[in-house]
Amino acid sequence: MKKLCIILIAAISFTTAFAQTYHITTAEVHDRDTLPTFKLDEILVLPKKEFKNIDEWKEFEKLKYHTAKVYPYAQIAVKIYHEMQVELEEMHKRKAKK
């Protein structure tokens, strides 16, 4: 039972380490222990990509690197865009056009 608790705690910390949201839905009782059950968001698991040659692999790694660098800025841009949309909805049409 001790191993099960350790595995459960490790699994919970592993899922939260990747910022995956979860919601406690119910709790189950097993041999006087109450274990929470979680509903996790669905994720898509794809098969590992096979590369034809080393150049194709290098190109993929370069794209992955640049995507990781740009992604935080894209999130900030989306946030600013949504804030501007809210402000524009509150304005009169003439003032929003200016």
Short mmCIF file of C-alpha atoms in Angstrom, two decimals:
data_model
loop_
_atom_site.label_atom_id
_atom_site.label_comp_id
_atom_site.label_asym_id
_atom_site.label_seq_id
_atom_site.Cartn_x
_atom_site.Cartn_y
_atom_site.Cartn_z
CA MET A 1 0.00 0.00 0.00
CA LYS A 2 2.93 2.26 0.75
CA LYS A 3 4.27 1.73 -2.78
CA LEU A 4 0.86 2.59 -4.25
CA CYS A 5 0.79 5.89 -2.36
CA ILE A 6 4.31 6.76 -3.51
CA ILE A 7 3.39 5.95 -7.11
CA LEU A 8 0.21 8.03 -6.83
CA ILE A 9 2.08 11.03 -5.41
CA ALA A 10 4.75 10.72 -8.11
CA ALA A 11 2.10 10.54 -10.81
CA ILE A 12 0.32 13.61 -9.45
CA SER A 13 3.52 15.64 -9.21
CA PHE A 14 4.55 14.47 -12.69
CA THR A 15 1.28 15.64 -14.24
CA THR A 16 1.37 19.00 -12.46
CA ALA A 17 5.01 19.53 -13.45
CA PHE A 18 3.88 19.80 -17.07
CA ALA A 19 1.11 22.29 -16.15
CA GLN A 20 -1.66 19.91 -17.02
CA THR A 21 -4.85 20.84 -15.29
CA TYR A 22 -6.75 18.27 -13.30
CA HIS A 23 -9.95 18.25 -11.28
CA ILE A 24 -10.70 16.06 -8.28
CA THR A 25 -14.00 14.39 -9.11
CA THR A 26 -14.42 11.64 -6.53
CA ALA A 27 -12.53 9.75 -3.89
CA GLU A 28 -12.35 5.97 -3.63
CA VAL A 29 -11.81 4.01 -0.42
CA HIS A 30 -9.38 1.06 -0.61
CA ASP A 31 -8.53 -0.81 2.61
CA ARG A 32 -9.25 2.16 4.92
CA ASP A 33 -7.30 4.54 2.62
CA THR A 34 -9.08 7.29 0.72
CA LEU A 35 -7.59 7.91 -2.71
CA PRO A 36 -8.73 10.85 -4.84
CA THR A 37 -9.50 10.20 -8.49
CA PHE A 38 -8.58 12.82 -11.06
CA LYS A 39 -9.97 13.72 -14.45
CA LEU A 40 -7.08 14.81 -16.66
CA ASP A 41 -7.30 16.81 -19.87
CA GLU A 42 -6.97 14.73 -23.01
CA ILE A 43 -3.56 14.73 -24.68
CA LEU A 44 -2.55 13.53 -28.13
CA VAL A 45 0.35 11.10 -28.37
CA LEU A 46 1.91 10.79 -31.79
CA PRO A 47 4.33 8.14 -32.98
CA LYS A 48 8.00 9.07 -33.07
CA LYS A 49 8.89 10.75 -36.36
CA GLU A 50 11.21 8.86 -38.63
CA PHE A 51 13.73 11.03 -40.48
CA LYS A 52 15.06 10.13 -43.91
CA ASN A 53 18.48 11.66 -43.33
CA ILE A 54 20.50 13.76 -40.90
CA ASP A 55 19.65 17.03 -42.67
CA GLU A 56 15.93 16.44 -42.17
CA TRP A 57 16.56 15.75 -38.47
CA LYS A 58 18.67 18.93 -38.11
CA GLU A 59 15.93 20.98 -39.77
CA PHE A 60 13.34 19.55 -37.38
CA GLU A 61 15.52 20.29 -34.34
CA LYS A 62 16.08 23.86 -35.56
CA LEU A 63 12.33 24.35 -36.00
CA LYS A 64 11.68 22.91 -32.54
CA TYR A 65 14.26 25.27 -31.01
CA HIS A 66 12.83 28.36 -32.71
CA THR A 67 9.26 27.38 -31.82
CA ALA A 68 10.21 27.07 -28.15
CA LYS A 69 11.78 30.56 -28.27
CA VAL A 70 8.80 32.23 -29.97
CA TYR A 71 5.94 30.50 -28.12
CA PRO A 72 6.03 32.69 -24.95
CA TYR A 73 5.86 35.82 -27.12
CA ALA A 74 2.89 34.38 -29.01
CA GLN A 75 1.08 33.82 -25.72
CA ILE A 76 1.73 37.43 -24.69
CA ALA A 77 0.48 38.66 -28.08
CA VAL A 78 -2.75 36.67 -27.72
CA LYS A 79 -3.30 38.13 -24.26
CA ILE A 80 -2.79 41.69 -25.54
CA TYR A 81 -5.09 41.00 -28.50
CA HIS A 82 -7.89 39.81 -26.21
CA GLU A 83 -7.45 42.84 -23.94
CA MET A 84 -7.71 45.15 -26.96
CA GLN A 85 -10.84 43.36 -28.16
CA VAL A 86 -12.51 43.93 -24.79
CA GLU A 87 -11.56 47.62 -24.85
CA LEU A 88 -12.80 48.07 -28.42
CA GLU A 89 -16.14 46.46 -27.61
CA GLU A 90 -16.68 48.98 -24.83
CA MET A 91 -15.88 52.01 -27.05
CA HIS A 92 -18.18 53.80 -29.44
CA LYS A 93 -17.62 52.95 -33.12
CA ARG A 94 -16.21 56.37 -34.04
CA LYS A 95 -13.70 56.35 -31.21
CA ALA A 96 -12.68 52.75 -31.97
CA LYS A 97 -12.01 53.61 -35.64
CA LYS A 98 -9.72 56.50 -34.60
#
